[in-house]
XYZ file of C-alpha atoms in Angstrom:
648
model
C -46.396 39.628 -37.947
C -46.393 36.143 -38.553
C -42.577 36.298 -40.007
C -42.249 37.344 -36.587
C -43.662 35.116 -34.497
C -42.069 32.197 -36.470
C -38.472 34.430 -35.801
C -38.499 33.817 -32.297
C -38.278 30.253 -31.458
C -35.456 30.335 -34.830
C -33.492 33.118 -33.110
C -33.584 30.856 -29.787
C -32.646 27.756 -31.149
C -29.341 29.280 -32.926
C -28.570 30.829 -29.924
C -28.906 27.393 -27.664
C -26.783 25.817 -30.545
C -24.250 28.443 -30.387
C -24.068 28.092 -26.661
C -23.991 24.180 -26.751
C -21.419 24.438 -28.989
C -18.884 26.273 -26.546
C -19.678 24.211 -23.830
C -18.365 20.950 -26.237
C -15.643 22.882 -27.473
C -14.386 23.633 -23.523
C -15.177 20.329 -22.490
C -13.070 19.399 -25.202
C -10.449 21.632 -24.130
C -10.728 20.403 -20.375
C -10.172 16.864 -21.325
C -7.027 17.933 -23.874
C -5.245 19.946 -21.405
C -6.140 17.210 -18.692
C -4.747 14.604 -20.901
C -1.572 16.898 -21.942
C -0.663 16.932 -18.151
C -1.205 13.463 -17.322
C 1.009 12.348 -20.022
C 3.677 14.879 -19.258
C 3.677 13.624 -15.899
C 3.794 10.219 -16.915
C 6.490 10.431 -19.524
C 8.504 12.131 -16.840
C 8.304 9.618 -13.803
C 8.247 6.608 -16.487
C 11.119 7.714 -18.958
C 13.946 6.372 -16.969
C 12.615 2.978 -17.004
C 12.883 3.478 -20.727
C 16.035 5.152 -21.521
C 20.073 4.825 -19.031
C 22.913 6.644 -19.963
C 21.455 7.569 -23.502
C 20.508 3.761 -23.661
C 17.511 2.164 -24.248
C 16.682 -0.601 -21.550
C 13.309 -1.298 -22.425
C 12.295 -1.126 -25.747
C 8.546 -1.272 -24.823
C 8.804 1.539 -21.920
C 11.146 3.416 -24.886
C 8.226 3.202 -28.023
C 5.258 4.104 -25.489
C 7.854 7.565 -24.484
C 8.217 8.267 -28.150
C 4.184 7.913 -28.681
C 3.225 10.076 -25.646
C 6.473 12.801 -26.516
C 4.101 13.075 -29.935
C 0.997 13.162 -28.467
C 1.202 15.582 -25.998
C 2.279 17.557 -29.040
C -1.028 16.541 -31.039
C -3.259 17.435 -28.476
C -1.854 20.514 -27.520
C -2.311 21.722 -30.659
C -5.822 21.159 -30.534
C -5.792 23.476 -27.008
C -5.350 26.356 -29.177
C -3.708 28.156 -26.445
C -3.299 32.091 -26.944
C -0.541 33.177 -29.642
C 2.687 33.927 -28.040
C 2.656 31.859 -24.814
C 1.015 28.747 -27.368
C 4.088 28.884 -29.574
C 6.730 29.034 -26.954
C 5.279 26.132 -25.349
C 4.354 24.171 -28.496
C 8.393 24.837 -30.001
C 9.274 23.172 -26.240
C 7.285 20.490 -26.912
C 8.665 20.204 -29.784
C 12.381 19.916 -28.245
C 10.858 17.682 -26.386
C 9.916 15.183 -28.862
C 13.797 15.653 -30.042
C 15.288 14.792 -26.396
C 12.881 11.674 -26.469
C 14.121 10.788 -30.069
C 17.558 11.452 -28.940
C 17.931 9.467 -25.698
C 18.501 12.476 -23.342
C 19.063 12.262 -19.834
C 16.139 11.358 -17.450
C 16.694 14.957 -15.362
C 16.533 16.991 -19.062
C 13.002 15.461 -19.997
C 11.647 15.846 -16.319
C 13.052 19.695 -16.284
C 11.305 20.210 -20.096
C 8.262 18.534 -19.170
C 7.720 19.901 -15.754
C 8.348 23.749 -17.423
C 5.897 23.134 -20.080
C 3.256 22.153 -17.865
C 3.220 24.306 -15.682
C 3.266 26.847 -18.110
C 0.085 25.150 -19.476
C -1.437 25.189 -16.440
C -0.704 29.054 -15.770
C -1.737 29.753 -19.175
C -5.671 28.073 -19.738
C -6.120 28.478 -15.252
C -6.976 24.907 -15.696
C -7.513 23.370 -11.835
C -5.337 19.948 -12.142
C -6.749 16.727 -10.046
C -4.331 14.001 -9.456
C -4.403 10.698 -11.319
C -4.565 8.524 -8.218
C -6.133 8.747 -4.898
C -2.946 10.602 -2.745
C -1.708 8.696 0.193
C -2.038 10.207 3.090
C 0.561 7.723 5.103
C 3.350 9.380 2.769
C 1.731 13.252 2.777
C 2.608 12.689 6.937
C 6.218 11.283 6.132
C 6.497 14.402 3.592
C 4.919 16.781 6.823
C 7.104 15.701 8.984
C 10.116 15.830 7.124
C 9.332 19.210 5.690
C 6.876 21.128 7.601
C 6.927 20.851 11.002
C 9.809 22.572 11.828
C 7.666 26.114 10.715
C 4.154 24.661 11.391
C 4.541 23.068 14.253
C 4.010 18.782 14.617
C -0.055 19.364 14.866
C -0.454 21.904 11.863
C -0.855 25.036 14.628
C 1.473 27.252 12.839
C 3.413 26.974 16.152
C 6.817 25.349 14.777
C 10.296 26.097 16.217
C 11.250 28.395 13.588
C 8.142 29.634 13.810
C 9.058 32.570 16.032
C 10.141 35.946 14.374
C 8.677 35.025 10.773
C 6.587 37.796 9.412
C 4.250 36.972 8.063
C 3.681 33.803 10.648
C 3.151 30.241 9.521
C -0.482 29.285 8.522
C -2.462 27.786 10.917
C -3.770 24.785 9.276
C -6.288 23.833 11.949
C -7.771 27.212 11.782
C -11.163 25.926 10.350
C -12.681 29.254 8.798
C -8.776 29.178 6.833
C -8.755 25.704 6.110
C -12.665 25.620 4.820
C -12.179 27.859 2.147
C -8.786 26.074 1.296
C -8.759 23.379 -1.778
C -6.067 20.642 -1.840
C -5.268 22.246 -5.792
C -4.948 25.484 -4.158
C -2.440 23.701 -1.137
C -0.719 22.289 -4.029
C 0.118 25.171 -5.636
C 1.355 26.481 -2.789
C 3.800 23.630 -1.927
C 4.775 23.397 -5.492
C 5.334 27.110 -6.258
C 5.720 28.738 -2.654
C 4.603 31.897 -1.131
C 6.678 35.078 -2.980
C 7.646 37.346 0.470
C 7.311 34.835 2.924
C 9.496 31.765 4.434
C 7.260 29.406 2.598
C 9.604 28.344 -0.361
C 8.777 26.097 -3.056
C 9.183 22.240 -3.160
C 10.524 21.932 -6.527
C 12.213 18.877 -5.288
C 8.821 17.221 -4.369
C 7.612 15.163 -7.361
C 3.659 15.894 -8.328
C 2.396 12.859 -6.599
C 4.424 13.757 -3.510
C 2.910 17.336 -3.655
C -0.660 15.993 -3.767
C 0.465 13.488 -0.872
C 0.964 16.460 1.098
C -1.164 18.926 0.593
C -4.301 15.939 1.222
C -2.701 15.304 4.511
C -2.448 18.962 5.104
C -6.232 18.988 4.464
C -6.548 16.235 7.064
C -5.173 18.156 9.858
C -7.974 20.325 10.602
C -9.932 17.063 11.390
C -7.803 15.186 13.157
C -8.072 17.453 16.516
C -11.435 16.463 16.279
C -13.150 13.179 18.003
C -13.002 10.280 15.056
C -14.294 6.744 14.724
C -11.717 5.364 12.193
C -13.694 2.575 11.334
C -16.949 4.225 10.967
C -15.495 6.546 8.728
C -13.756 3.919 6.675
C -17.181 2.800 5.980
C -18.473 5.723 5.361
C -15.495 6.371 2.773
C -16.345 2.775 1.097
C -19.662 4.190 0.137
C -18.681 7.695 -0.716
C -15.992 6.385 -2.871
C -16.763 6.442 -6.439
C -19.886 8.290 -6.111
C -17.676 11.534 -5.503
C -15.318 12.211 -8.380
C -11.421 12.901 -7.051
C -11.313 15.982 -9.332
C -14.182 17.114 -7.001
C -11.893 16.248 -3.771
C -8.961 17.644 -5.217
C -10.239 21.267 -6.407
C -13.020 21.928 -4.451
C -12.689 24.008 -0.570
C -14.840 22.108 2.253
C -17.232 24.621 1.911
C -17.621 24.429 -1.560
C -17.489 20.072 -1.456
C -20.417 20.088 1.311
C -22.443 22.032 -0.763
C -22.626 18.534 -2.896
C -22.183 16.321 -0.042
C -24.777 18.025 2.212
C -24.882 20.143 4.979
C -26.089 17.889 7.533
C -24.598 15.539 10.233
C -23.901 12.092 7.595
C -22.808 15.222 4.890
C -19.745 16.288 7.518
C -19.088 12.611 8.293
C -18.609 12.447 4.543
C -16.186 15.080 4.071
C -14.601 13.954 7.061
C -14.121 10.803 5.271
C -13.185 11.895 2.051
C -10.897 14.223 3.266
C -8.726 11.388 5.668
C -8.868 8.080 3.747
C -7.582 6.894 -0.052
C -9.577 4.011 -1.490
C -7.512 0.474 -0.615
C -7.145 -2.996 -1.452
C -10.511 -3.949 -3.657
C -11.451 -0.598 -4.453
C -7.847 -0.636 -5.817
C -8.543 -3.446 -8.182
C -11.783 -1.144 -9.528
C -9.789 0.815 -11.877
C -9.277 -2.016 -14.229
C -12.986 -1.923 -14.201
C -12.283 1.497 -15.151
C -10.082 0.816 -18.221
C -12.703 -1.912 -19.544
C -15.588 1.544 -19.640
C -13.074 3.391 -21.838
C -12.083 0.621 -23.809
C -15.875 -0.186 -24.885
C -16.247 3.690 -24.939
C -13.104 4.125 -27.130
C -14.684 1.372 -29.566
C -18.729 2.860 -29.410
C -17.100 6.342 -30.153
C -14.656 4.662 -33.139
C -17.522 2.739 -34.582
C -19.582 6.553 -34.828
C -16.785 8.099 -36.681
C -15.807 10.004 -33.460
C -12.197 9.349 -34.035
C -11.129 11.702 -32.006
C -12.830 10.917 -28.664
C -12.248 7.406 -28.766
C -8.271 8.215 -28.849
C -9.293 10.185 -25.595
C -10.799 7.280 -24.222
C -8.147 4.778 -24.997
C -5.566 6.847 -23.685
C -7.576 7.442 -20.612
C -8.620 3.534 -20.206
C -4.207 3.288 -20.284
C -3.844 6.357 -17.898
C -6.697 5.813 -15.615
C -7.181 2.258 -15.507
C -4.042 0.556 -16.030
C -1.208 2.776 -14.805
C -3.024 2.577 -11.441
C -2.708 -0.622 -10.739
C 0.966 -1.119 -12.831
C 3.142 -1.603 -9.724
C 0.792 -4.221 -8.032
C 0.452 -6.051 -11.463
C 4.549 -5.966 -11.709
C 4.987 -7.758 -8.553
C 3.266 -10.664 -9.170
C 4.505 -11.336 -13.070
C 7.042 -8.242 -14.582
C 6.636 -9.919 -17.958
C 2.736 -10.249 -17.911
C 2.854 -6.441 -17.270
C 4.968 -5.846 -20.469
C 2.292 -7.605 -22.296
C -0.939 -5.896 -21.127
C 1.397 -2.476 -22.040
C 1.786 -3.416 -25.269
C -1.721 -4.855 -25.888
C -3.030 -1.091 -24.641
C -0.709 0.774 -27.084
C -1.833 -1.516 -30.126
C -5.466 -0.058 -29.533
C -4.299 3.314 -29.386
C -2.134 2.742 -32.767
C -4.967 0.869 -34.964
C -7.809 4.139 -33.822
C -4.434 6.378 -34.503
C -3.841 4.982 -37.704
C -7.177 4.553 -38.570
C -8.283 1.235 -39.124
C -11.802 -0.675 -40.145
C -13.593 -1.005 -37.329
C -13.558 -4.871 -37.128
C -9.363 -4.703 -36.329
C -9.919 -2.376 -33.391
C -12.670 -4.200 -32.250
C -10.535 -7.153 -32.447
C -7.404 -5.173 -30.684
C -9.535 -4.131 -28.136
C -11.113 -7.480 -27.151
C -7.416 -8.612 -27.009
C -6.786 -6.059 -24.613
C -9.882 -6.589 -22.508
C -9.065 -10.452 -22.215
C -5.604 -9.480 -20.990
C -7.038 -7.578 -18.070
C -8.990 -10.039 -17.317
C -6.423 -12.045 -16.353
C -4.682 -8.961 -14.485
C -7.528 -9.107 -12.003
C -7.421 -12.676 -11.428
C -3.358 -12.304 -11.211
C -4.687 -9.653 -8.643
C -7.119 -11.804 -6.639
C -4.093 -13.594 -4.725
C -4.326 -16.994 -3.802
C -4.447 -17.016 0.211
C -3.127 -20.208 2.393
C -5.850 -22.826 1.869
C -8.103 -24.070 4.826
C -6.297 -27.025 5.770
C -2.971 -25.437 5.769
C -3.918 -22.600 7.991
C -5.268 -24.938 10.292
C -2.333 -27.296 10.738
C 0.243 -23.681 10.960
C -2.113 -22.238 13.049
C -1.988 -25.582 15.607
C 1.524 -25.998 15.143
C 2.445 -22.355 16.300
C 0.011 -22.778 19.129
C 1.010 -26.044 20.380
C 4.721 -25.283 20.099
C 3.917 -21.575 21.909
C 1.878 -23.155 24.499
C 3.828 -25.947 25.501
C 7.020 -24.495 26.006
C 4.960 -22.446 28.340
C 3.625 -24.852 29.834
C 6.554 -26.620 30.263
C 8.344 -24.007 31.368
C 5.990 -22.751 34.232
C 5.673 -26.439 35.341
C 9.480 -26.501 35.540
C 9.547 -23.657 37.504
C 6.463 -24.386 40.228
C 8.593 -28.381 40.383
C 11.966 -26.474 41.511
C 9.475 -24.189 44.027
C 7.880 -27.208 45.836
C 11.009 -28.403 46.789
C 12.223 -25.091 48.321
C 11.070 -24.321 52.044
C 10.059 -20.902 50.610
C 7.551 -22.560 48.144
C 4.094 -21.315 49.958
C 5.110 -17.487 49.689
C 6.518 -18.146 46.072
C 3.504 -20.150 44.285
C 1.210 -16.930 44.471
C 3.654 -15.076 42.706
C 4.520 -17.720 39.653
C 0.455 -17.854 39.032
C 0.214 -14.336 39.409
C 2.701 -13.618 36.652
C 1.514 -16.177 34.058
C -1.857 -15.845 34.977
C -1.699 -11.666 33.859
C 0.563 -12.611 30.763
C -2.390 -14.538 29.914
C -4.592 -12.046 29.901
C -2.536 -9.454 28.235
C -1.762 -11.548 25.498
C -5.921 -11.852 24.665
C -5.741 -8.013 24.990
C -3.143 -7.885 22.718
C -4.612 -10.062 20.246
C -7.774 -7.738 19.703
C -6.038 -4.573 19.874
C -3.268 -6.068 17.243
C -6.935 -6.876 14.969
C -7.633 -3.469 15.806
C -4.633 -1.906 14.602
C -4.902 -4.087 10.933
C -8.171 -3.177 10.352
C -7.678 0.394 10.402
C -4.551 0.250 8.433
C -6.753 1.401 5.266
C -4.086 1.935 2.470
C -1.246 0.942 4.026
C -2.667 -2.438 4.628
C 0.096 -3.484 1.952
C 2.808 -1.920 3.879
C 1.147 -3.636 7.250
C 0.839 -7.517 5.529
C 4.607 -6.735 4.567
C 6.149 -5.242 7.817
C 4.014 -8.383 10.178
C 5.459 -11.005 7.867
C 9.246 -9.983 7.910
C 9.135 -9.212 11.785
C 7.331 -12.517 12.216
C 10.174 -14.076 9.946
C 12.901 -12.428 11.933
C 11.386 -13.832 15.402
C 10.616 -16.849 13.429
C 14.251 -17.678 12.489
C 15.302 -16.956 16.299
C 12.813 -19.315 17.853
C 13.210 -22.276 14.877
C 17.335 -22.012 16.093
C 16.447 -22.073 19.665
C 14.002 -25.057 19.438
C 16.791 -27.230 17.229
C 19.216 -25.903 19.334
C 17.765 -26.674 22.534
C 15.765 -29.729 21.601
C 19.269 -32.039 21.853
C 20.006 -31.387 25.380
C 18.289 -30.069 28.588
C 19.836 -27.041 28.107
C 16.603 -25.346 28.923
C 15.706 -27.076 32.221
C 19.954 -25.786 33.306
C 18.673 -21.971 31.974
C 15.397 -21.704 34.229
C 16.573 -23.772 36.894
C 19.748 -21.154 37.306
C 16.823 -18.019 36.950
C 14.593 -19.400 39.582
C 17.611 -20.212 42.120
C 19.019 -16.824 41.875
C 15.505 -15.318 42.592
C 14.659 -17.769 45.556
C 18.244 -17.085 46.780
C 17.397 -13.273 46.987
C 14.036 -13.761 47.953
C 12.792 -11.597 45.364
C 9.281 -12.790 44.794
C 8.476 -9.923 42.300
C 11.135 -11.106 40.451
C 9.589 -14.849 40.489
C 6.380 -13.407 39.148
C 8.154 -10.828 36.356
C 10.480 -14.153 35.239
C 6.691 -16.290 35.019
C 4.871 -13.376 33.321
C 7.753 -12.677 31.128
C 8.158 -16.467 30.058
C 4.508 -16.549 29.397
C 3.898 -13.217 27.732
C 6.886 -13.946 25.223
C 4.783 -17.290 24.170
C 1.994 -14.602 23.852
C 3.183 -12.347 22.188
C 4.677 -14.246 19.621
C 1.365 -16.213 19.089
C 0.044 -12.968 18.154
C 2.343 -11.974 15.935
C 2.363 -15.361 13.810
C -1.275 -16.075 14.089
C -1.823 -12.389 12.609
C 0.346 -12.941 9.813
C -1.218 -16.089 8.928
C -4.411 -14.312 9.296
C -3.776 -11.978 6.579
C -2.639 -14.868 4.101
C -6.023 -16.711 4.719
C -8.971 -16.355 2.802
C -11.401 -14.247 4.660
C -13.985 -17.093 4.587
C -11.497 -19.548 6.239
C -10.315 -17.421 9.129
C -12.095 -19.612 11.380
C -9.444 -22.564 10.090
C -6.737 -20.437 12.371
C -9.527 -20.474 15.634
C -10.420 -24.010 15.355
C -6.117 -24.773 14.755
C -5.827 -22.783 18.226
C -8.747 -24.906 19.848
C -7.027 -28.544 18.644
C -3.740 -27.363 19.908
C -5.255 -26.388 23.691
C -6.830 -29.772 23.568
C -3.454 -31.399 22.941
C -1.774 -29.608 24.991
C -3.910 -30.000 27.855
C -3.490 -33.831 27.076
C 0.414 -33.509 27.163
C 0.315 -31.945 30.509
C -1.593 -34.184 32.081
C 0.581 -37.055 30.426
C 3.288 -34.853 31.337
C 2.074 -34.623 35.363
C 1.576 -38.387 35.265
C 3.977 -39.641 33.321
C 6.882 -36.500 33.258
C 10.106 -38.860 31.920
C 7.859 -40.388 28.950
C 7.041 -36.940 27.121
C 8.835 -36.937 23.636
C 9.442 -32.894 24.513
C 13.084 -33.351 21.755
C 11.111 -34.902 19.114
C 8.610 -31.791 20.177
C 10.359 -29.317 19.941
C 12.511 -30.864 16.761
C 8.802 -31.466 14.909
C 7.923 -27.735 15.954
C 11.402 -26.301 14.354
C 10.843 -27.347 11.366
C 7.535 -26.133 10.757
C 8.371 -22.690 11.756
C 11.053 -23.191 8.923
C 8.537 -23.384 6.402
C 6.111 -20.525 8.118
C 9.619 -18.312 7.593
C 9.737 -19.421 4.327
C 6.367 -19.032 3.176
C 6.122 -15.456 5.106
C 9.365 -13.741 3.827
C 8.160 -14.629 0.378
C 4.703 -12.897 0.763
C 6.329 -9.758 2.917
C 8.674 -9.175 0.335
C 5.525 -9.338 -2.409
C 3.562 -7.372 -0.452
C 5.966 -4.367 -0.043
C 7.088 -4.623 -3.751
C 3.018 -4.226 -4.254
C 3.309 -0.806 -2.291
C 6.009 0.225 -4.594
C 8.585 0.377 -1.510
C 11.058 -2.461 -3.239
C 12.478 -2.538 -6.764
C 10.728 -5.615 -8.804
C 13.003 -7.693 -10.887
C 11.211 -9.878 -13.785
C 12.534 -13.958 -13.956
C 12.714 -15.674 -17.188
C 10.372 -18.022 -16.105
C 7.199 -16.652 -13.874
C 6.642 -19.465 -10.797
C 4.286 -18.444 -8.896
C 3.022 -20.834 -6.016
C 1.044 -17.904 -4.164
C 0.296 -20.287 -1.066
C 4.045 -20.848 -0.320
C 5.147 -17.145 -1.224
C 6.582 -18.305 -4.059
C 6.443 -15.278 -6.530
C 8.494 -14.435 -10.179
C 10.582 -11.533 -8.607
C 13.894 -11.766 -8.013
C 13.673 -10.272 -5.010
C 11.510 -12.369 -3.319
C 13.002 -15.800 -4.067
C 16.575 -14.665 -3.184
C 15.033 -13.394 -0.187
C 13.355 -17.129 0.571
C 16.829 -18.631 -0.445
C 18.955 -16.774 1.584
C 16.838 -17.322 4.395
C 16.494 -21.114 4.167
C 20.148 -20.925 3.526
C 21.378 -19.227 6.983
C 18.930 -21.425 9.142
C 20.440 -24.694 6.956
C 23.493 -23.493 8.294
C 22.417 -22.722 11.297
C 20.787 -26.346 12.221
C 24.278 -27.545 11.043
C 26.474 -25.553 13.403
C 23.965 -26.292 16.151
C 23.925 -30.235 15.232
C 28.068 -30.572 14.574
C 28.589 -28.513 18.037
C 26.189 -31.108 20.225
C 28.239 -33.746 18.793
C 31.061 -32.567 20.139
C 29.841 -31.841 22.916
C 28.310 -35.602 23.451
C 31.865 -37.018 22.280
């Protein structure tokens, strides 16, 4: 009896230890066949940076290829996948390793390692999550492009082909469909199509372009309902990081709200989650990331765990690093090479299996090197001081040629019989430029603040349109500030108006004149806006302030005293600094977009980098400043050599 009664609580512990055991051994499994996949898909998008034409072009890109090609082979070995399907897809990994050694062409490693994993995936039903937050801005590009000729522009299933397909399109804001629907689940489908209907497969669609997609296909349902965007940026701030992307990426809505809650603030949530992708310093967070894995990878070493901490350096590489690689390219190519290599020397010395105190030393290495990522990260914005004087010099230079050019205009009026019926009009038209250009400004802050991950893209785009405008007014001003070439223009505008007696047209020609200063003000005060510091934004209001004041000086100098106005040396002084605004701002566009991975970046020898004058170690970028600063050079030259000629 007592044997017995002793038996029981035995019998139960071996059977919790047997259980506890297979839930190790298929977390193990989970994070071997998650790892397999990531690194198959990395060795794929990465290896032509490593290999051209059977050459090697990078030797650094090239050894990290050969490391992963291995293990991917290692690992999936310890999968221990089922006998027949296991063999045929460890003898392809295998071949492989071989096309690595050998220097094969980029599209015979992407076809091999695209084959094997899905095959892995179909194999162990494993539910894949994507590496990094999708973006959403590209999934609508993709949608567009390759969707909404069958499901219709909104998602409605309502496309022009639509008609006559049996079975018909899916309706993808049909919410009891769409609910049950997982993003892994519209992935499959976009990657691997619908056998017996029109939906065919995207083979051509890289992964990340596939999870683009199919999250912005989960947006759709939500987007035909009422949102605050900026509310439910907010909202996705807080969310982010507490709910795992795995968990976005394989879970239905109705299976995610079960976690989130089924309240009001839990559909917000998913609402969120579902329409945004983390942004700018959330970005940066993932080196935070790789620092966890790296002290993980060492704890785990220093235990004898050999095994996990190879996990966890890999992962701190994968999940931390690779991230943020294109960012940390753009501002120093070279600097990037270096925190590669100092990643792949941790994973060697745990592969290799050195004393502790070398891969504690390797690793510390390492996590000094990102430190200094995420300070190269942390751009420098324009200073105080220098936002203030651009920000007045735009504004002065905006506002008095508006000035001067609406004073121009109400001079030539008063001396017209028809002045009394025309002076309503003029201050009607400048008067309502005015007050669309303040409308303009805060819908223009609107727009930015929304732009959530494509605030890159949106820092890029403002600069280079500013710089384009930019060069155009700069040429005018020089141009125009040797003669009274101007005061011919408007005088010629007005007479043919007054002539005609059309006083709509006097008050479209003063709102136009006035709007264009507007507008433009906008545009350049918003780009210097995004290259200041968010604690000196007020630098640009107080800049705007001191320019009204001196302008409001100048015209009543210019009222009293109209001949003694310096308006050449003005508008001379003005060109010039809108030459260095161009400058500065083509250098930063072009940095920005090669951040977003929309340009190519091209290392320098050397790395300047002067981040207040958008002076950057790309190639890009400083051809781009050069050539610029080059053609409006040339330009001031033509424009000076032709008003000599003129004078003579």
């Amino acid at each position: 009896m007592k044997l017995y009664l002793y038996s029981i609580p035995s019998y139960v512990l071996y059977i919790f230890i047997f259980f506890s055991s297979l839930q190790i051994s298929a977390k193990e499994k989970d994070s071997n066949i998650q790892s397999v996949i990531h690194l198959l898909d990395y060795l794929s998008k990465d290896y032509p940076m490593a290999v051209r034409e059977g050459k090697v072009i990078d030797k650094a890109e090239y050894a990290e290829m050969q490391e992963f090609s291995a293990k991917i082979f290692n690992l999936t070995q310890k999968i221990k996948l089922p006998s027949r399907s296991g063999q045929s897809i460890l003898s392809d990994l295998n071949d492989l390793k071989i096309l690595v050694r050998d220097k094969a062409s980029s599209k015979k490693i992407k076809d091999l390692a695209e084959k094997v994993k899905w095959a892995i995936i179909k194999t162990t039903g494993y539910e894949v999550a994507p590496l990094n937050w999708p973006d959403a801005a590209n999934g609508q590009k993709l949608y567009t492009q390759n969707c909404v000729q069958c499901h219709g522009p909104k998602g409605g299933g309502n496309g022009t082909l639509a008609n006559g397909l049996k079975p018909a399109p899916a309706n993808f804001l049909n919410d009891s469909l769409m609910a049950g629907l997982s993003p892994f689940e519209a992935y499959n489908t976009v990657k691997l199509g619908v056998e017996g209907t029109a939906m065919q497969a995207f083979t051509e669609l890289s992964d990340k372009e596939a999870w683009d997609l199919a999250f912005y296909v989960k947006s759709l349902r939500f987007q035909k309902q009422e949102i605050d965007s900026v509310s439910l940026k907010k909202i996705f701030n807080q969310q982010y990081g507490k709910t795992s992307l795995k968990d976005v990426a394989t879970l239905s809505d109705n299976q995610l709200i079960k976690k989130l809650g089924s309240n009001i603030q839990g559909q917000k949530k998913l609402k969120a989650l579902r329409f945004f992708s983390p942004s700018g310093e959330l970005s940066q967070s993932s080196l935070t990331v790789a620092r966890d894995y790296l002290h993980q990878a060492f704890s785990n070493y220093k235990n004898g765990n050999k095994d996990e901490a190879r996990q966890k350096a890999l992962a701190a590489y994968l999940e931390g690093i690779e991230p943020v690689e294109i960012r940390l390219k753009a501002n120093d190519p070279k600097f990037t090479s270096q925190l590669e290599q100092k990643m792949m020397d941790v994973r060697q010395v745990i592969e290799q299996g050195k004393n502790s105190s070398e891969v504690e030393y390797k690793i510390n290495s390492a996590l000094s090197t990102i430190d200094r990522a995420e300070k190269m990260m942390k751009d420098e914005k324009l200073n105080y001081w220098l936002s203030f004087f651009l920000a007045a010099s735009i504004m002065l230079r905006e506002g008095l040629e508006a000035f001067l050019i609406i004073a121009l205009i109400l001079a030539l009026i008063r001396r017209t019989p028809k002045a009394k019926k025309a002076l309503p009009y003029i201050h009607r038209g400048w008067i309502t430029a005015i007050l669309m250009g303040v409308a303009g400004w805060f819908l223009s802050d609107w727009i930015i603040g929304i732009s959530g991950q494509n605030r890159e893209i949106m820092e890029g785009m403002i600069s280079l349109v500013a710089v384009i405008v930019l060069a155009f007014v700069g040429f005018w001003l020089h141009n125009y500030s040797h003669s009274k070439k101007w005061k011919e223009f408007i005088e010629k505008k007005v007479g043919a108006q007054l002539k005609g007696e059309k006083m709509i047209g006097l008050a479209f020609f003063s709102f136009m004149v006035v709007f264009r200063e507007a507008f433009e003000s906008i545009l350049f005060l918003q780009a210097i806006g995004l290259e200041t510091q968010s604690g000196d934004q007020s630098s640009i209001g107080f800049g705007v302030l001191a320019a009204f004041a001196l302008i409001g000086l100048l015209a009543f100098l210019f009222l009293k005293y109209s001949k003694k106005i310096p308006v050449r040396q003005l508008f001379r002084y003005s060109s010039w600094v809108i030459t260095l605004l161009a400058v500065i701002l083509i250098g930063k566009g072009i940095h920005a977009i090669q951040e977003a991975g929309w340009l190519s970046v091209t290392g320098l020898p050397v790395s300047p980098k002067i981040d207040w004058l958008g002076v950057y170690p790309t190639l890009e970028s400083l051809i781009s400043q050069l050539v610029l600063l080059g053609i409006l050079m040339m330009l001031y030259y033509l424009s000076n050599y032709r008003n000599k000629i003129q004078i003579n």
